[in-house]
Tab-separated table of C-alpha atoms and ligand atoms in Angstrom:
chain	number	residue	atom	x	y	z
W	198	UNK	CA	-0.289	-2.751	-22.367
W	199	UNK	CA	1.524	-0.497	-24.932
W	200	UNK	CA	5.207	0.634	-24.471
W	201	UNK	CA	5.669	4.268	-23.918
W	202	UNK	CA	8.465	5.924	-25.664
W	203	UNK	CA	9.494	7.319	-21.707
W	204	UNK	CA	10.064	3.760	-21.280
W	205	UNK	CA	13.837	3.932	-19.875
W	206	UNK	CA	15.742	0.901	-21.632
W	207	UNK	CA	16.379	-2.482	-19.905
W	208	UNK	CA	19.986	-1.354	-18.958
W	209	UNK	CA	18.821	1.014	-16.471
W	210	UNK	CA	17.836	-1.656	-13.620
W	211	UNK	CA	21.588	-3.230	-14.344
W	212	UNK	CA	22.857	0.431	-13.759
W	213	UNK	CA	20.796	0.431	-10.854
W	214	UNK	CA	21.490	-2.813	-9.287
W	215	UNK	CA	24.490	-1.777	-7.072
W	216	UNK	CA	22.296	0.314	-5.749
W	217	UNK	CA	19.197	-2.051	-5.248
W	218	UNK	CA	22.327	-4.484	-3.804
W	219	UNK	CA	23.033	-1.738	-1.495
W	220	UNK	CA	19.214	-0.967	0.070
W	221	UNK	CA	18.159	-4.714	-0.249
W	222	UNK	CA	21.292	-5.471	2.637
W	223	UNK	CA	20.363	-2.098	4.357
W	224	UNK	CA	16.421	-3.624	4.228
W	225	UNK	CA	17.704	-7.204	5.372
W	226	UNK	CA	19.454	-5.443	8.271
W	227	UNK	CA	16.508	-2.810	9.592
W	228	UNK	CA	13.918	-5.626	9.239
W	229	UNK	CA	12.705	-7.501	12.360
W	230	UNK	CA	11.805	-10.739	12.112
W	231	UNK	CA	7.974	-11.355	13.635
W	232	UNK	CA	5.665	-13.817	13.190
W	233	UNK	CA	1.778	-13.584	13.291
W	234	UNK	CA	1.199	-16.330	15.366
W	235	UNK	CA	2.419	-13.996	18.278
W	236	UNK	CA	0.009	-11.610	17.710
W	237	UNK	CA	-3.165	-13.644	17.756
W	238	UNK	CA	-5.410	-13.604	20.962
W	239	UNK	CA	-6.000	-17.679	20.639
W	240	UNK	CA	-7.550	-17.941	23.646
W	241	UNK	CA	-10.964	-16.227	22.164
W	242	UNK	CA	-11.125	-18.784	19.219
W	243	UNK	CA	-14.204	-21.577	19.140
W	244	UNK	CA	-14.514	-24.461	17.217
W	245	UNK	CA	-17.114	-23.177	14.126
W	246	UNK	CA	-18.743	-26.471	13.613
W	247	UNK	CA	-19.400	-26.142	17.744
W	248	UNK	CA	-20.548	-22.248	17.102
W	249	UNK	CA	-21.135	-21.262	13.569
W	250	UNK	CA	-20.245	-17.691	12.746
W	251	UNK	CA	-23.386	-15.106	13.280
W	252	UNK	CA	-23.580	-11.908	12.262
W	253	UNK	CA	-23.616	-10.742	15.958
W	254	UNK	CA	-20.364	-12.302	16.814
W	255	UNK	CA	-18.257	-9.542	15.624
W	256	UNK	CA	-16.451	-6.997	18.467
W	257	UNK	CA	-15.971	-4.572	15.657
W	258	UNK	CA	-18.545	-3.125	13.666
W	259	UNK	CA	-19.002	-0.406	11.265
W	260	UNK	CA	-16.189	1.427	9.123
W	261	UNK	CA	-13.504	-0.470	11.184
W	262	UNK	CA	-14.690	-4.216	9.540
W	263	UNK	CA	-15.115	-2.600	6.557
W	264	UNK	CA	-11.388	-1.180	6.526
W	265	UNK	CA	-10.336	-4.454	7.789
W	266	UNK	CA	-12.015	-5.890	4.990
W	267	UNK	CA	-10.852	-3.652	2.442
W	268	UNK	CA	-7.065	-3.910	4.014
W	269	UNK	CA	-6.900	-7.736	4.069
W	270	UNK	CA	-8.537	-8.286	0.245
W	271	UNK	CA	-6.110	-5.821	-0.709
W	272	UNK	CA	-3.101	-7.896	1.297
W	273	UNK	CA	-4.802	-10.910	-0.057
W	274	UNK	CA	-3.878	-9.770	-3.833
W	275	UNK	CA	-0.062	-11.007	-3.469
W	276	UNK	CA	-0.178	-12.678	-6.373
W	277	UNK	CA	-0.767	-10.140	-8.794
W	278	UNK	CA	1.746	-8.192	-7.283
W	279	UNK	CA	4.175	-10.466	-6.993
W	280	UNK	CA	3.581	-11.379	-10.938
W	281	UNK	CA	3.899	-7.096	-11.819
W	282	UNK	CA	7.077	-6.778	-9.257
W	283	UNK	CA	8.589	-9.554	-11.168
W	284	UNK	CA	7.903	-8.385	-14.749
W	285	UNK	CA	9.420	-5.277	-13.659
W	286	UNK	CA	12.334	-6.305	-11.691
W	287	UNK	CA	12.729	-10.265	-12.478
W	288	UNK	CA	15.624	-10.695	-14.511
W	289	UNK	CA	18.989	-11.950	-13.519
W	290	UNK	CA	19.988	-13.551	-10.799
W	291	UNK	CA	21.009	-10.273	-8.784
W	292	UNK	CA	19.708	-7.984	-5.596
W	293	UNK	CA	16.861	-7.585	-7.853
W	294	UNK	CA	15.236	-10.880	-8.197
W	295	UNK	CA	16.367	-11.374	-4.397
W	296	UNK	CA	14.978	-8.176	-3.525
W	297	UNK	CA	11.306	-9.584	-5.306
W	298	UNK	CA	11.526	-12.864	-3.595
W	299	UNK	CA	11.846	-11.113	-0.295
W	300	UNK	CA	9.882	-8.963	-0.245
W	301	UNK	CA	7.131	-11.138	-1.727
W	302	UNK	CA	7.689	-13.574	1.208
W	303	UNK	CA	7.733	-10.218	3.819
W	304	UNK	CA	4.413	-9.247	2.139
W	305	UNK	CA	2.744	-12.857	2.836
W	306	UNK	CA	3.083	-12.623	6.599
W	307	UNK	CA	0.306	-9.699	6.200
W	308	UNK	CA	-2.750	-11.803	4.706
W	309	UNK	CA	-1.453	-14.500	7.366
W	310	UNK	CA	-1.837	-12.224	10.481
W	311	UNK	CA	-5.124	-10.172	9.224
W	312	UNK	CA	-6.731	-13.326	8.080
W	313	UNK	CA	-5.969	-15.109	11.647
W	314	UNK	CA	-7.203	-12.346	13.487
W	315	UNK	CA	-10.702	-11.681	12.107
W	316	UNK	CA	-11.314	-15.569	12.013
W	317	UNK	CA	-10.410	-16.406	15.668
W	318	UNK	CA	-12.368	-13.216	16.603
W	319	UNK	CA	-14.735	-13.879	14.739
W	320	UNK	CA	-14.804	-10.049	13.889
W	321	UNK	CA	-15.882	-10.576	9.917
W	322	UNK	CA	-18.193	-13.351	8.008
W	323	UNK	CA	-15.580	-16.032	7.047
W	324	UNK	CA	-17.719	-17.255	4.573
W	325	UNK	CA	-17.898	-13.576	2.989
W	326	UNK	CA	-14.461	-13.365	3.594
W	327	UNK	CA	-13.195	-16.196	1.393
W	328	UNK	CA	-16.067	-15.581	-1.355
W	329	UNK	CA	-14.337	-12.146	-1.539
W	330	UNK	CA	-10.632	-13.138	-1.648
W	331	UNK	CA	-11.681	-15.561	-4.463
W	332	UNK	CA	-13.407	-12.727	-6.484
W	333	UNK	CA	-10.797	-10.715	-5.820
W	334	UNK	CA	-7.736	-13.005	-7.191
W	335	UNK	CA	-9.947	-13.816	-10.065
W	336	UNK	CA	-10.636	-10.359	-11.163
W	337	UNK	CA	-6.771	-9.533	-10.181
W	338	UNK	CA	-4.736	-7.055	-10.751
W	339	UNK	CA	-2.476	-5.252	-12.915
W	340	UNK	CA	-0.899	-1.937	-12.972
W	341	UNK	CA	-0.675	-0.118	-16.131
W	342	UNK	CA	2.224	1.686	-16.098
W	343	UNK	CA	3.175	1.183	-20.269
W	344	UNK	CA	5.906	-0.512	-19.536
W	345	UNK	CA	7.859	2.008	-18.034
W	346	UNK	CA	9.912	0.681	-15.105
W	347	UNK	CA	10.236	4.078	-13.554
W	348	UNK	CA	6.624	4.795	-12.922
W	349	UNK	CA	6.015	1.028	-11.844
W	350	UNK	CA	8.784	2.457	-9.070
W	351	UNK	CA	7.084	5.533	-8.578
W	352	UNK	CA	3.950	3.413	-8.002
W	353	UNK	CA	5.256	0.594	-5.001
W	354	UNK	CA	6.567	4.179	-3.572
W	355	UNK	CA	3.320	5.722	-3.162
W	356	UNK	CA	1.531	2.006	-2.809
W	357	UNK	CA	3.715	1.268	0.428
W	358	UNK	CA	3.123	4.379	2.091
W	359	UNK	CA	-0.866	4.683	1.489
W	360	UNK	CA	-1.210	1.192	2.813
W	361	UNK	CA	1.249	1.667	5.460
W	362	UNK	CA	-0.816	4.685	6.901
W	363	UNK	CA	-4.264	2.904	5.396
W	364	UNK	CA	-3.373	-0.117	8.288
W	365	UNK	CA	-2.213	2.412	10.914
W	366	UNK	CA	-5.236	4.196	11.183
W	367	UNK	CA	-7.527	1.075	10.674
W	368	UNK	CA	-5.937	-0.228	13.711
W	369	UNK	CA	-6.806	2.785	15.325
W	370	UNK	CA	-9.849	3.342	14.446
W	371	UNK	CA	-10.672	0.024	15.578
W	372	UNK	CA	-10.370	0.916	19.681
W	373	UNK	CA	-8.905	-3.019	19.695
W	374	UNK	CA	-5.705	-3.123	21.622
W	375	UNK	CA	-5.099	-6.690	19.592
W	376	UNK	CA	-5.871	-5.257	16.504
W	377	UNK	CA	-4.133	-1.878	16.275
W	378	UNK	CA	-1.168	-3.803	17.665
W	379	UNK	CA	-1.377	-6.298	14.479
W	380	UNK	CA	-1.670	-3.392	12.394
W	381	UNK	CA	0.843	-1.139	13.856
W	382	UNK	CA	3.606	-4.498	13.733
W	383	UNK	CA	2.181	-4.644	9.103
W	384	UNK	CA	2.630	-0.583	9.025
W	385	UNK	CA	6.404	-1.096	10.097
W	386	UNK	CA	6.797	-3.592	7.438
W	387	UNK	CA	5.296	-1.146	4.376
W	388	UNK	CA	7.108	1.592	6.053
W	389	UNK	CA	10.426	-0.478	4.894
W	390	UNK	CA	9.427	-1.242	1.978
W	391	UNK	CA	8.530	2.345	0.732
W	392	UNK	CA	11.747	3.390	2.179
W	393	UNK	CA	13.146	1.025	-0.859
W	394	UNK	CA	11.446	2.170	-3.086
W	395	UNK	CA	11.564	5.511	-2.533
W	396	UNK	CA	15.623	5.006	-2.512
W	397	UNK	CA	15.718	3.083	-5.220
W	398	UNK	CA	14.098	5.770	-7.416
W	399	UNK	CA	15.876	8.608	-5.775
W	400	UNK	CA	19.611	6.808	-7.351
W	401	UNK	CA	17.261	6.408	-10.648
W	402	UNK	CA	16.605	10.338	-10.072
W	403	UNK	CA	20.350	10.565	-10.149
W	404	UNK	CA	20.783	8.664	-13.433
W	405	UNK	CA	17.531	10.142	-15.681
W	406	UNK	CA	16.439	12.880	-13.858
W	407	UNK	CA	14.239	14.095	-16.729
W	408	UNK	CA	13.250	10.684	-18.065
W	409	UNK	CA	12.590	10.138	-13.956
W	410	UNK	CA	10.605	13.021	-13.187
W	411	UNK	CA	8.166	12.641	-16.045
W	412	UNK	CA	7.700	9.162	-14.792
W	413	UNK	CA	6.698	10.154	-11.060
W	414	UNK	CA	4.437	13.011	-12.137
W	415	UNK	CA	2.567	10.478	-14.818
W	416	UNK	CA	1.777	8.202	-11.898
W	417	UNK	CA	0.957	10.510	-8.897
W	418	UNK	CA	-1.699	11.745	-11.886
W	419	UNK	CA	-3.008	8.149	-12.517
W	420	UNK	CA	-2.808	7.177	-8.800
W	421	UNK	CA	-5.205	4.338	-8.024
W	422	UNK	CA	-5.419	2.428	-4.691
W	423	UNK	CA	-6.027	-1.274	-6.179
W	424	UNK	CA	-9.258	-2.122	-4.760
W	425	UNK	CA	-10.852	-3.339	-7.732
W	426	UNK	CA	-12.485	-6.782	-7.336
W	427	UNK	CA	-13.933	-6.074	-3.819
W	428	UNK	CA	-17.455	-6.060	-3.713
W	429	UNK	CA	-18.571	-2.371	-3.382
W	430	UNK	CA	-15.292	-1.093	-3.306
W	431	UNK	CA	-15.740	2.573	-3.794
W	432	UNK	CA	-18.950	2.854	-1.887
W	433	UNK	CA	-16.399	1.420	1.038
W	434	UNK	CA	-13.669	3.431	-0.126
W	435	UNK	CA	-15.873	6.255	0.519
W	436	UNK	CA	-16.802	5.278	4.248
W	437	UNK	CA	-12.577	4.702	4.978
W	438	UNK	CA	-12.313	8.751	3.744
W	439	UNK	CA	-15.219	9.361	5.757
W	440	UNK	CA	-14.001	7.389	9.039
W	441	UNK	CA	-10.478	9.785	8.318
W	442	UNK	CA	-8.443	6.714	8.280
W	443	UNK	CA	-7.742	7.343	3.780
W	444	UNK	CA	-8.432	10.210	2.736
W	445	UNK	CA	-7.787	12.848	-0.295
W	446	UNK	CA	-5.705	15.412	2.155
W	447	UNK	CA	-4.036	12.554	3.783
W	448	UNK	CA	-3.184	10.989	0.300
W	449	UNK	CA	-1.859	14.589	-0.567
W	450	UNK	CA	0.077	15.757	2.445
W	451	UNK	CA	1.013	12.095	4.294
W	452	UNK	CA	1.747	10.253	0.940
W	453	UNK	CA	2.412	12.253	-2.339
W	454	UNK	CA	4.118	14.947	-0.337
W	455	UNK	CA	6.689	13.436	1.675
W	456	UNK	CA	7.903	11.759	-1.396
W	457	UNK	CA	7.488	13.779	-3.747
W	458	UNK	CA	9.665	16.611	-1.163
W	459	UNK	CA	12.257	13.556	-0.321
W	460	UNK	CA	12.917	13.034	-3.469
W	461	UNK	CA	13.301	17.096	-4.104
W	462	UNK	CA	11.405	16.903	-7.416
W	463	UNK	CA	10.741	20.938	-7.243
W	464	UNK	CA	14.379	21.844	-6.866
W	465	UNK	CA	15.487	20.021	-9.325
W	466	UNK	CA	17.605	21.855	-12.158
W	467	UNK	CA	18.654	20.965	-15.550
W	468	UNK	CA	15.716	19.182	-16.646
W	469	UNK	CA	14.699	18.677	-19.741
W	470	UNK	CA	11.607	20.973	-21.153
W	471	UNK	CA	9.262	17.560	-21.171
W	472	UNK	CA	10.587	17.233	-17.395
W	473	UNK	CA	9.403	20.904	-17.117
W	474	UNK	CA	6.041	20.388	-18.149
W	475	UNK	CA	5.759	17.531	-15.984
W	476	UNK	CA	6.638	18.895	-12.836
W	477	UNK	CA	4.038	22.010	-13.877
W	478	UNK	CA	1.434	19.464	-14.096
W	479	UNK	CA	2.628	17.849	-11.102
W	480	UNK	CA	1.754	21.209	-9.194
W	481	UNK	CA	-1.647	22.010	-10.682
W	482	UNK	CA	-2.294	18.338	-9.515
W	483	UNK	CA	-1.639	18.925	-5.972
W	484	UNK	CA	-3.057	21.790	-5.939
W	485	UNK	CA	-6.135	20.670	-7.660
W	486	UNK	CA	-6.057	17.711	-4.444
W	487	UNK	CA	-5.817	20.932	-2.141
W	488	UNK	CA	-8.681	22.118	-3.355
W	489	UNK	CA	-10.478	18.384	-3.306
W	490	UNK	CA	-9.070	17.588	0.854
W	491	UNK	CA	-10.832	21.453	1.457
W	492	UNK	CA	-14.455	20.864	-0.293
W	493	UNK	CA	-14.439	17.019	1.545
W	494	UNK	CA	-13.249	18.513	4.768
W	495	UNK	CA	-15.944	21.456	4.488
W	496	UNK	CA	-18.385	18.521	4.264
W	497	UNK	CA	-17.132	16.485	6.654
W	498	UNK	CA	-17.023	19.040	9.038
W	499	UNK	CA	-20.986	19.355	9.198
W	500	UNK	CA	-20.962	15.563	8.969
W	501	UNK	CA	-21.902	13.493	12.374
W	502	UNK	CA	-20.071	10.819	11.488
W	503	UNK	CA	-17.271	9.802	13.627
W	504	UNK	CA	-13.822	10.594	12.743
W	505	UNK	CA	-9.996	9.631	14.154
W	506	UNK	CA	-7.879	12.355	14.737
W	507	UNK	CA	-4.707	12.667	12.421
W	508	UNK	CA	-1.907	11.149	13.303
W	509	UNK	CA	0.832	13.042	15.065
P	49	FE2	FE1	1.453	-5.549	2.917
P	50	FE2	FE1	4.573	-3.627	1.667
């Protein structure tokens, strides 16, 4: 990993720790305690050395295991995360470090619940399961932001958003009352944690605009979702756009977007002319994902396969 010269110094997550003091409490006092033992329909669950799994077990089928899949590998990847949210924010003995602890421990609950589910249901191969979630920490994870703490920010923004609307619609695309329930109770949780994020980097905004902006548009430009390490990944990232439940025009309009507008990024004034160029890159990109959502929904639209409605 090389060190950009955007790279804002050290200092600026000490200038921004009142603030990270400030959301962390504000976080601690919005977020409701649950726990995912609630949520699980035990009464359904048989012993497996009784009833071994079989590949006909499984209520859902289709694009809604798959994004099941997909969603709990990705939830399953805590560790990695929890190792880049701590090189960024680790130090000291602050809201930031308690702010990584937290919401490490927040984060947790999700494997727990998604994991529970699908084995007492029965609803995915556990053997397939576990095979995966070892491959996947194995191959783990890192995000490549050259060391720039403002566009690992940016990032979590974005991340916490996608996957908050990524479980909402997986839930609903299910038709499981258990399920979308589970998944609406983890969307709540991401939904908090963007909110963080997205606040935290709107105070940075205040600081370094310029130095700010150029870090937002250089990751809504790289934007990955980090599915690497899950077997066929993009061929079932492909069937999740497909199902409507991630897609380009919801990653455009339901993610970058809201953002990008809360954080007022084309209002802005007295940037610098790097900050400029940015933000003019930053609109050919969106409008170059315009232009992507159209052709994909142009195909889609002579497409049989089944699709949820957006979200209202
Ligand atoms: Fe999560
Ligand atoms: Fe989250």
């Amino acid at each position: 990993m090389t060190t950009s010269t955007l790279a804002p110094p050290r200092s600026l997550l000490t200038e921004l720790e009142p603030a990270a003091e400030f959301l962390l409490n504000r976080h601690v006092g919005m977020a409701q305690e649950w726990f995912p033992h609630d949520f699980i329909p035990y009464s359904l669950g048989r012993d497996f050395d009784k009833e071994p799994w079989t590949p006909e077990q499984p209520r859902i089928s289709g694009v809604a295991q798959i994004a099941f899949e997909v969603n709990l590998l990705t939830e399953d990847n805590l560790p990695s995360y929890h190792r880049e949210i701590h090189r960024m924010f680790g130090g000291g003995d602050g809201a930031w470090i308690n702010w990584v602890n937290r919401w490490t421990a927040e984060e947790g609950r999700h494997a727990i619940v998604l994991r529970d589910y699908l084995v007492v249901t029965r609803n995915i191969d556990p053997y397939a399961l576990e095979r995966s979630r070892m491959n996947q920490l194995q191959v783990a994870y890192n995000h490549d932001d050259g060391g720039n703490v403002l566009r690992g920010i940016a990032y979590v923004a974005f991340q916490e958003l996608a996957t908050r609307i990524s479980h909402r619609n997986t839930g609903r695309y299910s038709a499981d009352p258990v399920a979308d329930r589970i998944m609406a109770r983890i969307a709540a949780d991401e939904n908090l944690h963007m909110v963080f994020y997205r606040d935290i980097l709107g105070a940075a905004l205040k600081i370094q605009p310029s130095r700010a902006v150029q870090a937002i548009v250089a990751e809504v430009v790289a934007f990955e979702m980090p599915g690497n390490g899950i077997p066929g990944f993009l061929r079932k990232a492909a069937a999740i756009a497909k199902a409507g439940i991630y897609d380009i025009r919801i990653h455009r309009d339901e993610v970058l977007l809201p953002i990008l507008n809360h954080w007022k990024i084309f209002e802005l004034t007295g940037l610098d002319a790097a900050a400029e160029a940015a933000r003019g890159q930053l609109a050919e990109h969106l409008d170059k994902l315009d232009a992507a959502a159209k052709r994909f929904e142009e195909k889609m639209a002579m497409s049989a396969t089944p699709r949820i409605a957006r979200a209202g």
